[in-house]
Each structure stands twice: as structure tokens, then as C-alpha cells.
PDB file of N, CA, C and O in Angstrom, chain B, residues numbered from 101:
ATOM      1  N   UNK B 101      20.241   2.180  -9.190  1.00  0.00           N
ATOM      2  CA  UNK B 101      19.850   0.929  -9.772  1.00  0.00           C
ATOM      3  C   UNK B 101      19.193   0.036  -8.715  1.00  0.00           C
ATOM      4  O   UNK B 101      18.206  -0.644  -8.995  1.00  0.00           O
ATOM      5  N   UNK B 102      19.740   0.043  -7.514  1.00  0.00           N
ATOM      6  CA  UNK B 102      19.199  -0.800  -6.456  1.00  0.00           C
ATOM      7  C   UNK B 102      17.996  -0.166  -5.775  1.00  0.00           C
ATOM      8  O   UNK B 102      17.123  -0.879  -5.279  1.00  0.00           O
ATOM      9  N   UNK B 103      17.935   1.134  -5.742  1.00  0.00           N
ATOM     10  CA  UNK B 103      16.877   1.825  -5.007  1.00  0.00           C
ATOM     11  C   UNK B 103      15.653   2.115  -5.864  1.00  0.00           C
ATOM     12  O   UNK B 103      14.579   2.380  -5.323  1.00  0.00           O
ATOM     13  N   UNK B 104      15.783   2.074  -7.149  1.00  0.00           N
ATOM     14  CA  UNK B 104      14.656   2.309  -8.036  1.00  0.00           C
ATOM     15  C   UNK B 104      14.538   3.764  -8.471  1.00  0.00           C
ATOM     16  O   UNK B 104      15.254   4.647  -7.998  1.00  0.00           O
ATOM     17  N   UNK B 105      13.616   3.970  -9.379  1.00  0.00           N
ATOM     18  CA  UNK B 105      13.413   5.294  -9.964  1.00  0.00           C
ATOM     19  C   UNK B 105      12.922   6.318  -8.941  1.00  0.00           C
ATOM     20  O   UNK B 105      13.324   7.481  -8.994  1.00  0.00           O
ATOM     21  N   UNK B 106      12.063   5.903  -8.016  1.00  0.00           N
ATOM     22  CA  UNK B 106      11.495   6.842  -7.038  1.00  0.00           C
ATOM     23  C   UNK B 106      12.530   7.365  -6.046  1.00  0.00           C
ATOM     24  O   UNK B 106      12.281   8.363  -5.369  1.00  0.00           O
ATOM     25  N   UNK B 107      13.675   6.715  -5.948  1.00  0.00           N
ATOM     26  CA  UNK B 107      14.723   7.192  -5.053  1.00  0.00           C
ATOM     27  C   UNK B 107      15.270   8.541  -5.509  1.00  0.00           C
ATOM     28  O   UNK B 107      15.856   9.277  -4.715  1.00  0.00           O
ATOM     29  N   UNK B 108      15.079   8.865  -6.779  1.00  0.00           N
ATOM     30  CA  UNK B 108      15.524  10.171  -7.283  1.00  0.00           C
ATOM     31  C   UNK B 108      14.763  11.321  -6.637  1.00  0.00           C
ATOM     32  O   UNK B 108      15.256  12.448  -6.581  1.00  0.00           O
ATOM     33  N   UNK B 109      13.559  11.033  -6.149  1.00  0.00           N
ATOM     34  CA  UNK B 109      12.716  12.081  -5.591  1.00  0.00           C
ATOM     35  C   UNK B 109      12.782  12.153  -4.069  1.00  0.00           C
ATOM     36  O   UNK B 109      11.970  12.843  -3.452  1.00  0.00           O
ATOM     37  N   UNK B 110      13.730  11.454  -3.455  1.00  0.00           N
ATOM     38  CA  UNK B 110      13.894  11.540  -2.003  1.00  0.00           C
ATOM     39  C   UNK B 110      14.289  12.955  -1.615  1.00  0.00           C
ATOM     40  O   UNK B 110      15.259  13.491  -2.151  1.00  0.00           O
ATOM     41  N   UNK B 111      13.579  13.552  -0.721  1.00  0.00           N
ATOM     42  CA  UNK B 111      13.876  14.908  -0.288  1.00  0.00           C
ATOM     43  C   UNK B 111      13.254  15.987  -1.149  1.00  0.00           C
ATOM     44  O   UNK B 111      13.554  17.166  -0.963  1.00  0.00           O
ATOM     45  N   UNK B 112      12.398  15.617  -2.083  1.00  0.00           N
ATOM     46  CA  UNK B 112      11.797  16.609  -2.983  1.00  0.00           C
ATOM     47  C   UNK B 112      10.914  17.601  -2.224  1.00  0.00           C
ATOM     48  O   UNK B 112      10.983  18.806  -2.470  1.00  0.00           O
ATOM     49  N   UNK B 113      10.086  17.101  -1.305  1.00  0.00           N
ATOM     50  CA  UNK B 113       9.215  18.007  -0.551  1.00  0.00           C
ATOM     51  C   UNK B 113      10.023  18.956   0.329  1.00  0.00           C
ATOM     52  O   UNK B 113       9.699  20.139   0.430  1.00  0.00           O
ATOM     53  N   UNK B 114      11.066  18.444   0.959  1.00  0.00           N
ATOM     54  CA  UNK B 114      11.918  19.308   1.783  1.00  0.00           C
ATOM     55  C   UNK B 114      12.624  20.349   0.915  1.00  0.00           C
ATOM     56  O   UNK B 114      12.809  21.490   1.339  1.00  0.00           O
ATOM     57  N   UNK B 115      13.014  19.964  -0.281  1.00  0.00           N
ATOM     58  CA  UNK B 115      13.671  20.896  -1.200  1.00  0.00           C
ATOM     59  C   UNK B 115      12.715  21.998  -1.640  1.00  0.00           C
ATOM     60  O   UNK B 115      13.093  23.169  -1.686  1.00  0.00           O
ATOM     61  N   UNK B 116      11.485  21.630  -1.961  1.00  0.00           N
ATOM     62  CA  UNK B 116      10.482  22.628  -2.344  1.00  0.00           C
ATOM     63  C   UNK B 116      10.149  23.550  -1.173  1.00  0.00           C
ATOM     64  O   UNK B 116       9.975  24.756  -1.352  1.00  0.00           O
ATOM     65  N   UNK B 117      10.063  22.979   0.010  1.00  0.00           N
ATOM     66  CA  UNK B 117       9.787  23.763   1.225  1.00  0.00           C
ATOM     67  C   UNK B 117      10.875  24.813   1.432  1.00  0.00           C
ATOM     68  O   UNK B 117      10.575  25.975   1.705  1.00  0.00           O
ATOM     69  N   UNK B 118      12.132  24.407   1.304  1.00  0.00           N
ATOM     70  CA  UNK B 118      13.257  25.332   1.468  1.00  0.00           C
ATOM     71  C   UNK B 118      13.214  26.438   0.421  1.00  0.00           C
ATOM     72  O   UNK B 118      13.409  27.611   0.737  1.00  0.00           O
ATOM     73  N   UNK B 119      12.959  26.056  -0.821  1.00  0.00           N
ATOM     74  CA  UNK B 119      12.960  27.046  -1.900  1.00  0.00           C
ATOM     75  C   UNK B 119      11.829  28.053  -1.754  1.00  0.00           C
ATOM     76  O   UNK B 119      12.014  29.242  -2.016  1.00  0.00           O
ATOM     77  N   UNK B 120      10.659  27.582  -1.338  1.00  0.00           N
ATOM     78  CA  UNK B 120       9.519  28.483  -1.160  1.00  0.00           C
ATOM     79  C   UNK B 120       9.790  29.471  -0.036  1.00  0.00           C
ATOM     80  O   UNK B 120       9.533  30.667  -0.178  1.00  0.00           O
ATOM     81  N   UNK B 121      10.314  28.969   1.089  1.00  0.00           N
ATOM     82  CA  UNK B 121      10.634  29.858   2.218  1.00  0.00           C
ATOM     83  C   UNK B 121      11.677  30.887   1.809  1.00  0.00           C
ATOM     84  O   UNK B 121      11.507  32.080   2.057  1.00  0.00           O
ATOM     85  N   UNK B 122      12.754  30.428   1.183  1.00  0.00           N
ATOM     86  CA  UNK B 122      13.844  31.315   0.802  1.00  0.00           C
ATOM     87  C   UNK B 122      13.370  32.398  -0.171  1.00  0.00           C
ATOM     88  O   UNK B 122      13.686  33.575   0.003  1.00  0.00           O
ATOM     89  N   UNK B 123      12.619  32.000  -1.183  1.00  0.00           N
ATOM     90  CA  UNK B 123      12.161  32.953  -2.187  1.00  0.00           C
ATOM     91  C   UNK B 123      11.164  33.949  -1.620  1.00  0.00           C
ATOM     92  O   UNK B 123      11.232  35.139  -1.929  1.00  0.00           O
ATOM     93  N   UNK B 124      10.241  33.477  -0.795  1.00  0.00           N
ATOM     94  CA  UNK B 124       9.254  34.388  -0.202  1.00  0.00           C
ATOM     95  C   UNK B 124       9.912  35.437   0.678  1.00  0.00           C
ATOM     96  O   UNK B 124       9.534  36.608   0.637  1.00  0.00           O
ATOM     97  N   UNK B 125      10.883  35.031   1.465  1.00  0.00           N
ATOM     98  CA  UNK B 125      11.576  35.992   2.323  1.00  0.00           C
ATOM     99  C   UNK B 125      12.384  36.971   1.477  1.00  0.00           C
ATOM    100  O   UNK B 125      12.333  38.181   1.699  1.00  0.00           O
ATOM    101  N   UNK B 126      13.128  36.444   0.509  1.00  0.00           N
ATOM    102  CA  UNK B 126      13.985  37.302  -0.308  1.00  0.00           C
ATOM    103  C   UNK B 126      13.182  38.303  -1.121  1.00  0.00           C
ATOM    104  O   UNK B 126      13.513  39.489  -1.145  1.00  0.00           O
ATOM    105  N   UNK B 127      12.152  37.849  -1.775  1.00  0.00           N
ATOM    106  CA  UNK B 127      11.354  38.741  -2.620  1.00  0.00           C
ATOM    107  C   UNK B 127      10.429  39.624  -1.781  1.00  0.00           C
ATOM    108  O   UNK B 127      10.232  40.801  -2.085  1.00  0.00           O
ATOM    109  N   UNK B 128       9.873  39.045  -0.732  1.00  0.00           N
ATOM    110  CA  UNK B 128       8.905  39.780   0.083  1.00  0.00           C
ATOM    111  C   UNK B 128       9.487  40.950   0.850  1.00  0.00           C
ATOM    112  O   UNK B 128       8.826  41.978   0.998  1.00  0.00           O
ATOM    113  N   UNK B 129      10.701  40.818   1.338  1.00  0.00           N
ATOM    114  CA  UNK B 129      11.295  41.877   2.155  1.00  0.00           C
ATOM    115  C   UNK B 129      12.200  42.830   1.383  1.00  0.00           C
ATOM    116  O   UNK B 129      12.593  43.873   1.907  1.00  0.00           O
ATOM    117  N   UNK B 130      12.537  42.478   0.134  1.00  0.00           N
ATOM    118  CA  UNK B 130      13.521  43.268  -0.602  1.00  0.00           C
ATOM    119  C   UNK B 130      13.124  44.737  -0.767  1.00  0.00           C
ATOM    120  O   UNK B 130      13.882  45.626  -0.380  1.00  0.00           O
ATOM    121  N   UNK B 131      11.960  44.998  -1.329  1.00  0.00           N
ATOM    122  CA  UNK B 131      11.587  46.391  -1.614  1.00  0.00           C
ATOM    123  C   UNK B 131      11.370  47.184  -0.325  1.00  0.00           C
ATOM    124  O   UNK B 131      11.713  48.364  -0.255  1.00  0.00           O
ATOM    125  N   UNK B 132      10.800  46.537   0.691  1.00  0.00           N
ATOM    126  CA  UNK B 132      10.613  47.222   1.968  1.00  0.00           C
ATOM    127  C   UNK B 132      11.967  47.600   2.576  1.00  0.00           C
ATOM    128  O   UNK B 132      12.150  48.727   3.035  1.00  0.00           O
ATOM    129  N   UNK B 133      12.898  46.670   2.577  1.00  0.00           N
ATOM    130  CA  UNK B 133      14.220  46.938   3.145  1.00  0.00           C
ATOM    131  C   UNK B 133      14.976  47.974   2.321  1.00  0.00           C
ATOM    132  O   UNK B 133      15.628  48.854   2.884  1.00  0.00           O
ATOM    133  N   UNK B 134      14.897  47.880   0.996  1.00  0.00           N
ATOM    134  CA  UNK B 134      15.569  48.847   0.123  1.00  0.00           C
ATOM    135  C   UNK B 134      15.067  50.264   0.399  1.00  0.00           C
ATOM    136  O   UNK B 134      15.857  51.200   0.524  1.00  0.00           O
ATOM    137  N   UNK B 135      13.746  50.410   0.491  1.00  0.00           N
ATOM    138  CA  UNK B 135      13.173  51.735   0.755  1.00  0.00           C
ATOM    139  C   UNK B 135      13.516  52.224   2.159  1.00  0.00           C
ATOM    140  O   UNK B 135      13.777  53.411   2.353  1.00  0.00           O
ATOM    141  N   UNK B 136      13.519  51.324   3.135  1.00  0.00           N
ATOM    142  CA  UNK B 136      13.864  51.702   4.514  1.00  0.00           C
ATOM    143  C   UNK B 136      15.328  52.118   4.624  1.00  0.00           C
ATOM    144  O   UNK B 136      15.650  53.078   5.322  1.00  0.00           O
ATOM    145  N   UNK B 137      16.211  51.400   3.939  1.00  0.00           N
ATOM    146  CA  UNK B 137      17.625  51.783   3.952  1.00  0.00           C
ATOM    147  C   UNK B 137      17.832  53.134   3.277  1.00  0.00           C
ATOM    148  O   UNK B 137      18.613  53.956   3.757  1.00  0.00           O
ATOM    149  N   UNK B 138      17.145  53.363   2.182  1.00  0.00           N
ATOM    150  CA  UNK B 138      17.259  54.653   1.492  1.00  0.00           C
ATOM    151  C   UNK B 138      16.838  55.788   2.420  1.00  0.00           C
ATOM    152  O   UNK B 138      17.512  56.814   2.520  1.00  0.00           O
ATOM    153  N   UNK B 139      15.717  55.583   3.093  1.00  0.00           N
ATOM    154  CA  UNK B 139      15.214  56.618   4.002  1.00  0.00           C
ATOM    155  C   UNK B 139      16.155  56.828   5.185  1.00  0.00           C
ATOM    156  O   UNK B 139      16.322  57.959   5.644  1.00  0.00           O
ATOM    157  N   UNK B 140      16.769  55.762   5.685  1.00  0.00           N
ATOM    158  CA  UNK B 140      17.697  55.878   6.809  1.00  0.00           C
ATOM    159  C   UNK B 140      18.988  56.600   6.405  1.00  0.00           C
ATOM    160  O   UNK B 140      19.544  57.368   7.189  1.00  0.00           O
ATOM    161  N   UNK B 141      19.454  56.353   5.193  1.00  0.00           N
ATOM    162  CA  UNK B 141      20.711  56.955   4.742  1.00  0.00           C
ATOM    163  C   UNK B 141      20.511  58.399   4.288  1.00  0.00           C
ATOM    164  O   UNK B 141      21.294  59.275   4.655  1.00  0.00           O
ATOM    165  N   UNK B 142      19.486  58.651   3.506  1.00  0.00           N
ATOM    166  CA  UNK B 142      19.286  59.968   2.908  1.00  0.00           C
ATOM    167  C   UNK B 142      18.283  60.847   3.649  1.00  0.00           C
ATOM    168  O   UNK B 142      18.050  61.984   3.238  1.00  0.00           O
ATOM    169  N   UNK B 143      17.691  60.358   4.716  1.00  0.00           N
ATOM    170  CA  UNK B 143      16.728  61.107   5.548  1.00  0.00           C
ATOM    171  C   UNK B 143      15.538  61.650   4.762  1.00  0.00           C
ATOM    172  O   UNK B 143      14.983  62.695   5.104  1.00  0.00           O
ATOM    173  N   UNK B 144      15.156  60.943   3.721  1.00  0.00           N
ATOM    174  CA  UNK B 144      13.964  61.295   2.953  1.00  0.00           C
ATOM    175  C   UNK B 144      13.463  60.028   2.268  1.00  0.00           C
ATOM    176  O   UNK B 144      14.254  59.140   1.951  1.00  0.00           O
ATOM    177  N   UNK B 145      12.163  59.941   2.038  1.00  0.00           N
ATOM    178  CA  UNK B 145      11.648  58.736   1.373  1.00  0.00           C
ATOM    179  C   UNK B 145      12.079  58.665  -0.087  1.00  0.00           C
ATOM    180  O   UNK B 145      12.352  59.684  -0.722  1.00  0.00           O
ATOM    181  N   UNK B 146      12.133  57.461  -0.596  1.00  0.00           N
ATOM    182  CA  UNK B 146      12.508  57.242  -1.992  1.00  0.00           C
ATOM    183  C   UNK B 146      11.369  57.690  -2.901  1.00  0.00           C
ATOM    184  O   UNK B 146      10.218  57.294  -2.716  1.00  0.00           O
ATOM    185  N   UNK B 147      11.703  58.514  -3.878  1.00  0.00           N
ATOM    186  CA  UNK B 147      10.716  58.969  -4.858  1.00  0.00           C
ATOM    187  C   UNK B 147      10.349  57.786  -5.758  1.00  0.00           C
ATOM    188  O   UNK B 147      11.238  57.126  -6.296  1.00  0.00           O
ATOM    189  N   UNK B 148       9.053  57.509  -5.929  1.00  0.00           N
ATOM    190  CA  UNK B 148       8.648  56.360  -6.760  1.00  0.00           C
ATOM    191  C   UNK B 148       9.134  56.438  -8.208  1.00  0.00           C
ATOM    192  O   UNK B 148       9.238  55.406  -8.871  1.00  0.00           O
ATOM    193  N   UNK B 149       9.430  57.619  -8.705  1.00  0.00           N
ATOM    194  CA  UNK B 149       9.894  57.778 -10.084  1.00  0.00           C
ATOM    195  C   UNK B 149      11.403  57.701 -10.220  1.00  0.00           C
ATOM    196  O   UNK B 149      11.920  57.715 -11.336  1.00  0.00           O
ATOM    197  N   UNK B 150      12.130  57.618  -9.092  1.00  0.00           N
ATOM    198  CA  UNK B 150      13.590  57.561  -9.165  1.00  0.00           C
ATOM    199  C   UNK B 150      14.077  56.138  -8.911  1.00  0.00           C
ATOM    200  O   UNK B 150      13.334  55.280  -8.436  1.00  0.00           O
ATOM    201  N   UNK B 151      15.327  55.917  -9.237  1.00  0.00           N
ATOM    202  CA  UNK B 151      15.959  54.619  -9.048  1.00  0.00           C
ATOM    203  C   UNK B 151      16.968  54.730  -7.921  1.00  0.00           C
ATOM    204  O   UNK B 151      17.803  55.634  -7.934  1.00  0.00           O
ATOM    205  N   UNK B 152      16.910  53.823  -6.936  1.00  0.00           N
ATOM    206  CA  UNK B 152      17.906  53.868  -5.860  1.00  0.00           C
ATOM    207  C   UNK B 152      19.290  53.488  -6.377  1.00  0.00           C
ATOM    208  O   UNK B 152      19.400  52.813  -7.400  1.00  0.00           O
ATOM    209  N   UNK B 153      20.349  53.910  -5.682  1.00  0.00           N
ATOM    210  CA  UNK B 153      21.709  53.574  -6.119  1.00  0.00           C
ATOM    211  C   UNK B 153      21.942  52.054  -6.125  1.00  0.00           C
ATOM    212  O   UNK B 153      21.278  51.306  -5.407  1.00  0.00           O
ATOM    213  N   UNK B 154      22.888  51.626  -6.943  1.00  0.00           N
ATOM    214  CA  UNK B 154      23.190  50.206  -7.084  1.00  0.00           C
ATOM    215  C   UNK B 154      23.671  49.610  -5.768  1.00  0.00           C
ATOM    216  O   UNK B 154      23.291  48.491  -5.424  1.00  0.00           O
ATOM    217  N   UNK B 155      24.507  50.345  -5.021  1.00  0.00           N
ATOM    218  CA  UNK B 155      25.011  49.800  -3.765  1.00  0.00           C
ATOM    219  C   UNK B 155      23.875  49.537  -2.776  1.00  0.00           C
ATOM    220  O   UNK B 155      23.954  48.610  -1.970  1.00  0.00           O
ATOM    221  N   UNK B 156      22.839  50.337  -2.837  1.00  0.00           N
ATOM    222  CA  UNK B 156      21.694  50.149  -1.945  1.00  0.00           C
ATOM    223  C   UNK B 156      20.896  48.909  -2.351  1.00  0.00           C
ATOM    224  O   UNK B 156      20.424  48.163  -1.493  1.00  0.00           O
ATOM    225  N   UNK B 157      20.749  48.693  -3.640  1.00  0.00           N
ATOM    226  CA  UNK B 157      20.092  47.484  -4.132  1.00  0.00           C
ATOM    227  C   UNK B 157      20.894  46.239  -3.731  1.00  0.00           C
ATOM    228  O   UNK B 157      20.334  45.232  -3.298  1.00  0.00           O
ATOM    229  N   UNK B 158      22.205  46.335  -3.886  1.00  0.00           N
ATOM    230  CA  UNK B 158      23.082  45.221  -3.529  1.00  0.00           C
ATOM    231  C   UNK B 158      22.997  44.915  -2.036  1.00  0.00           C
ATOM    232  O   UNK B 158      22.913  43.752  -1.641  1.00  0.00           O
ATOM    233  N   UNK B 159      23.018  45.946  -1.218  1.00  0.00           N
ATOM    234  CA  UNK B 159      22.945  45.773   0.231  1.00  0.00           C
ATOM    235  C   UNK B 159      21.610  45.156   0.644  1.00  0.00           C
ATOM    236  O   UNK B 159      21.581  44.231   1.455  1.00  0.00           O
ATOM    237  N   UNK B 160      20.517  45.658   0.098  1.00  0.00           N
ATOM    238  CA  UNK B 160      19.192  45.116   0.423  1.00  0.00           C
ATOM    239  C   UNK B 160      19.074  43.664  -0.050  1.00  0.00           C
ATOM    240  O   UNK B 160      18.522  42.828   0.666  1.00  0.00           O
ATOM    241  N   UNK B 161      19.576  43.360  -1.228  1.00  0.00           N
ATOM    242  CA  UNK B 161      19.549  41.989  -1.737  1.00  0.00           C
ATOM    243  C   UNK B 161      20.389  41.042  -0.899  1.00  0.00           C
ATOM    244  O   UNK B 161      19.997  39.901  -0.656  1.00  0.00           O
ATOM    245  N   UNK B 162      21.548  41.520  -0.459  1.00  0.00           N
ATOM    246  CA  UNK B 162      22.423  40.685   0.376  1.00  0.00           C
ATOM    247  C   UNK B 162      21.792  40.393   1.728  1.00  0.00           C
ATOM    248  O   UNK B 162      21.850  39.263   2.214  1.00  0.00           O
ATOM    249  N   UNK B 163      21.197  41.399   2.329  1.00  0.00           N
ATOM    250  CA  UNK B 163      20.575  41.215   3.648  1.00  0.00           C
ATOM    251  C   UNK B 163      19.373  40.278   3.554  1.00  0.00           C
ATOM    252  O   UNK B 163      19.222  39.385   4.387  1.00  0.00           O
ATOM    253  N   UNK B 164      18.532  40.467   2.566  1.00  0.00           N
ATOM    254  CA  UNK B 164      17.353  39.598   2.454  1.00  0.00           C
ATOM    255  C   UNK B 164      17.742  38.172   2.078  1.00  0.00           C
ATOM    256  O   UNK B 164      17.099  37.221   2.523  1.00  0.00           O
ATOM    257  N   UNK B 165      18.773  38.010   1.276  1.00  0.00           N
ATOM    258  CA  UNK B 165      19.245  36.660   0.950  1.00  0.00           C
ATOM    259  C   UNK B 165      19.819  35.963   2.175  1.00  0.00           C
ATOM    260  O   UNK B 165      19.554  34.782   2.402  1.00  0.00           O
ATOM    261  N   UNK B 166      20.603  36.687   2.963  1.00  0.00           N
ATOM    262  CA  UNK B 166      21.159  36.104   4.184  1.00  0.00           C
ATOM    263  C   UNK B 166      20.056  35.722   5.163  1.00  0.00           C
ATOM    264  O   UNK B 166      20.122  34.668   5.796  1.00  0.00           O
ATOM    265  N   UNK B 167      19.052  36.567   5.287  1.00  0.00           N
ATOM    266  CA  UNK B 167      17.922  36.257   6.161  1.00  0.00           C
ATOM    267  C   UNK B 167      17.154  35.038   5.651  1.00  0.00           C
ATOM    268  O   UNK B 167      16.748  34.183   6.438  1.00  0.00           O
ATOM    269  N   UNK B 168      16.959  34.959   4.350  1.00  0.00           N
ATOM    270  CA  UNK B 168      16.270  33.813   3.761  1.00  0.00           C
ATOM    271  C   UNK B 168      17.013  32.510   3.985  1.00  0.00           C
ATOM    272  O   UNK B 168      16.401  31.495   4.318  1.00  0.00           O
ATOM    273  N   UNK B 169      18.331  32.528   3.806  1.00  0.00           N
ATOM    274  CA  UNK B 169      19.146  31.326   4.041  1.00  0.00           C
ATOM    275  C   UNK B 169      19.126  30.950   5.507  1.00  0.00           C
ATOM    276  O   UNK B 169      19.062  29.768   5.842  1.00  0.00           O
ATOM    277  N   UNK B 170      19.179  31.934   6.382  1.00  0.00           N
ATOM    278  CA  UNK B 170      19.157  31.662   7.818  1.00  0.00           C
ATOM    279  C   UNK B 170      17.879  30.945   8.228  1.00  0.00           C
ATOM    280  O   UNK B 170      17.914  30.022   9.041  1.00  0.00           O
ATOM    281  N   UNK B 171      16.772  31.360   7.676  1.00  0.00           N
ATOM    282  CA  UNK B 171      15.484  30.755   8.017  1.00  0.00           C
ATOM    283  C   UNK B 171      15.280  29.426   7.289  1.00  0.00           C
ATOM    284  O   UNK B 171      14.703  28.499   7.857  1.00  0.00           O
ATOM    285  N   UNK B 172      15.741  29.318   6.049  1.00  0.00           N
ATOM    286  CA  UNK B 172      15.486  28.126   5.242  1.00  0.00           C
ATOM    287  C   UNK B 172      16.510  27.015   5.451  1.00  0.00           C
ATOM    288  O   UNK B 172      16.296  25.899   4.979  1.00  0.00           O
ATOM    289  N   UNK B 173      17.606  27.284   6.138  1.00  0.00           N
ATOM    290  CA  UNK B 173      18.655  26.279   6.296  1.00  0.00           C
ATOM    291  C   UNK B 173      18.189  24.990   6.971  1.00  0.00           C
ATOM    292  O   UNK B 173      18.609  23.919   6.534  1.00  0.00           O
ATOM    293  N   UNK B 174      17.353  25.024   8.003  1.00  0.00           N
ATOM    294  CA  UNK B 174      16.901  23.746   8.577  1.00  0.00           C
ATOM    295  C   UNK B 174      16.182  22.851   7.562  1.00  0.00           C
ATOM    296  O   UNK B 174      16.324  21.629   7.618  1.00  0.00           O
ATOM    297  N   UNK B 175      15.431  23.422   6.658  1.00  0.00           N
ATOM    298  CA  UNK B 175      14.786  22.625   5.609  1.00  0.00           C
ATOM    299  C   UNK B 175      15.820  22.012   4.675  1.00  0.00           C
ATOM    300  O   UNK B 175      15.628  20.905   4.171  1.00  0.00           O
ATOM    301  N   UNK B 176      16.908  22.723   4.445  1.00  0.00           N
ATOM    302  CA  UNK B 176      17.972  22.196   3.601  1.00  0.00           C
ATOM    303  C   UNK B 176      18.641  21.001   4.274  1.00  0.00           C
ATOM    304  O   UNK B 176      19.001  20.033   3.604  1.00  0.00           O
ATOM    305  N   UNK B 177      18.806  21.062   5.573  1.00  0.00           N
ATOM    306  CA  UNK B 177      19.397  19.944   6.300  1.00  0.00           C
ATOM    307  C   UNK B 177      18.490  18.715   6.240  1.00  0.00           C
ATOM    308  O   UNK B 177      18.979  17.593   6.107  1.00  0.00           O
ATOM    309  N   UNK B 178      17.188  18.911   6.337  1.00  0.00           N
ATOM    310  CA  UNK B 178      16.233  17.804   6.219  1.00  0.00           C
ATOM    311  C   UNK B 178      16.341  17.183   4.826  1.00  0.00           C
ATOM    312  O   UNK B 178      16.319  15.961   4.684  1.00  0.00           O
ATOM    313  N   UNK B 179      16.456  18.021   3.811  1.00  0.00           N
ATOM    314  CA  UNK B 179      16.571  17.533   2.436  1.00  0.00           C
ATOM    315  C   UNK B 179      17.812  16.666   2.269  1.00  0.00           C
ATOM    316  O   UNK B 179      17.747  15.592   1.672  1.00  0.00           O
ATOM    317  N   UNK B 180      18.930  17.126   2.789  1.00  0.00           N
ATOM    318  CA  UNK B 180      20.180  16.380   2.659  1.00  0.00           C
ATOM    319  C   UNK B 180      20.074  15.044   3.386  1.00  0.00           C
ATOM    320  O   UNK B 180      20.520  14.020   2.868  1.00  0.00           O
ATOM    321  N   UNK B 181      19.496  15.045   4.567  1.00  0.00           N
ATOM    322  CA  UNK B 181      19.338  13.790   5.311  1.00  0.00           C
ATOM    323  C   UNK B 181      18.409  12.817   4.591  1.00  0.00           C
ATOM    324  O   UNK B 181      18.683  11.617   4.558  1.00  0.00           O
ATOM    325  N   UNK B 182      17.324  13.311   4.019  1.00  0.00           N
ATOM    326  CA  UNK B 182      16.412  12.432   3.291  1.00  0.00           C
ATOM    327  C   UNK B 182      17.071  11.855   2.042  1.00  0.00           C
ATOM    328  O   UNK B 182      16.838  10.698   1.692  1.00  0.00           O
ATOM    329  N   UNK B 183      17.885  12.654   1.377  1.00  0.00           N
ATOM    330  CA  UNK B 183      18.560  12.169   0.182  1.00  0.00           C
ATOM    331  C   UNK B 183      19.653  11.169   0.527  1.00  0.00           C
ATOM    332  O   UNK B 183      19.886  10.222  -0.223  1.00  0.00           O
ATOM    333  N   UNK B 184      20.320  11.370   1.646  1.00  0.00           N
ATOM    334  CA  UNK B 184      21.391  10.458   2.056  1.00  0.00           C
ATOM    335  C   UNK B 184      20.839   9.187   2.688  1.00  0.00           C
ATOM    336  O   UNK B 184      21.546   8.181   2.762  1.00  0.00           O
ATOM    337  N   UNK B 185      19.619   9.213   3.135  1.00  0.00           N
ATOM    338  CA  UNK B 185      19.018   8.076   3.817  1.00  0.00           C
ATOM    339  C   UNK B 185      18.979   6.833   2.920  1.00  0.00           C
ATOM    340  O   UNK B 185      19.174   5.717   3.401  1.00  0.00           O
ATOM    341  N   UNK B 186      18.739   7.012   1.678  1.00  0.00           N
ATOM    342  CA  UNK B 186      18.675   5.882   0.762  1.00  0.00           C
ATOM    343  C   UNK B 186      20.020   5.243   0.509  1.00  0.00           C
ATOM    344  O   UNK B 186      20.081   4.069   0.146  1.00  0.00           O
ATOM    345  N   UNK B 187      21.106   5.984   0.690  1.00  0.00           N
ATOM    346  CA  UNK B 187      22.441   5.468   0.413  1.00  0.00           C
ATOM    347  C   UNK B 187      23.032   4.690   1.578  1.00  0.00           C
ATOM    348  O   UNK B 187      24.045   4.011   1.407  1.00  0.00           O
ATOM    349  N   UNK B 188      22.432   4.769   2.744  1.00  0.00           N
ATOM    350  CA  UNK B 188      22.982   4.072   3.901  1.00  0.00           C
ATOM    351  C   UNK B 188      22.710   2.578   3.792  1.00  0.00           C
ATOM    352  O   UNK B 188      21.688   2.152   3.253  1.00  0.00           O
ATOM    353  N   UNK B 189      23.635   1.802   4.306  1.00  0.00           N
ATOM    354  CA  UNK B 189      23.456   0.348   4.272  1.00  0.00           C
ATOM    355  C   UNK B 189      22.454  -0.074   5.326  1.00  0.00           C
ATOM    356  O   UNK B 189      22.087   0.725   6.188  1.00  0.00           O
ATOM    357  N   UNK B 190      22.013  -1.302   5.271  1.00  0.00           N
ATOM    358  CA  UNK B 190      20.967  -1.793   6.163  1.00  0.00           C
ATOM    359  C   UNK B 190      21.366  -1.749   7.634  1.00  0.00           C
ATOM    360  O   UNK B 190      20.515  -1.492   8.486  1.00  0.00           O
ATOM    361  N   UNK B 191      22.633  -1.991   7.955  1.00  0.00           N
ATOM    362  CA  UNK B 191      23.062  -2.053   9.358  1.00  0.00           C
ATOM    363  C   UNK B 191      23.316  -0.697   9.993  1.00  0.00           C
ATOM    364  O   UNK B 191      23.509  -0.627  11.207  1.00  0.00           O
ATOM    365  N   UNK B 192      23.323   0.366   9.234  1.00  0.00           N
ATOM    366  CA  UNK B 192      23.634   1.689   9.762  1.00  0.00           C
ATOM    367  C   UNK B 192      22.374   2.337  10.324  1.00  0.00           C
ATOM    368  O   UNK B 192      21.322   2.301   9.685  1.00  0.00           O
ATOM    369  N   UNK B 193      22.470   2.934  11.522  1.00  0.00           N
ATOM    370  CA  UNK B 193      21.294   3.626  12.054  1.00  0.00           C
ATOM    371  C   UNK B 193      20.968   4.869  11.229  1.00  0.00           C
ATOM    372  O   UNK B 193      21.857   5.540  10.706  1.00  0.00           O
ATOM    373  N   UNK B 194      19.683   5.154  11.128  1.00  0.00           N
ATOM    374  CA  UNK B 194      19.260   6.304  10.320  1.00  0.00           C
ATOM    375  C   UNK B 194      18.908   7.466  11.153  1.00  0.00           C
ATOM    376  O   UNK B 194      18.532   8.514  10.626  1.00  0.00           O
TER     377      UNK B 194
END
């Protein structure tokens, strides 16, 4: 009420930046990592007509998600600080 309607969008650019980085890493590396893990475990390349095991999909998804969060976390911290900046009182350092 005191900050106005535009205060709802504080940190929007940082939030979009984090989401774009996270999604690009997760989606971009998933199939490469899944195929590389399959080849490392089974000592043969994955046949394009076959489906890899579920545990391999889960492992590749977990690794790429962890890597994405690791890289995108600084953007998330910027987003949180920008969103909290509006709530601080006038006398508090920002």
C-alpha cells in the first residue's frame, strides 16, 4: 500500500535471469549427460530407438538440476535482496 503497485515487480529481472540460466543449463545438458552416463555404464552408445533406464534419467536430471542451481543461485540472491529492499525502513542501510 505504501510502496505502490510497481513494488510488486521488484526483482523481476533478476528472477527472469535466474530462471533462464537454470532452465538453459538443465535442458541443454540433460540429453548429453544422459547419453554419456549410459555409455560410461554400459560401454556402448545409446541406441536412438531405445529408451534409457529410469534410474539413468533420474541421475542425469538430478545432476543437471544441481548444476543449474549452483550456477543460478547468485541471481536468486540478487532477486531476494531487490525484493527485500523495498521493505526496509528509511534509516536502515541497504
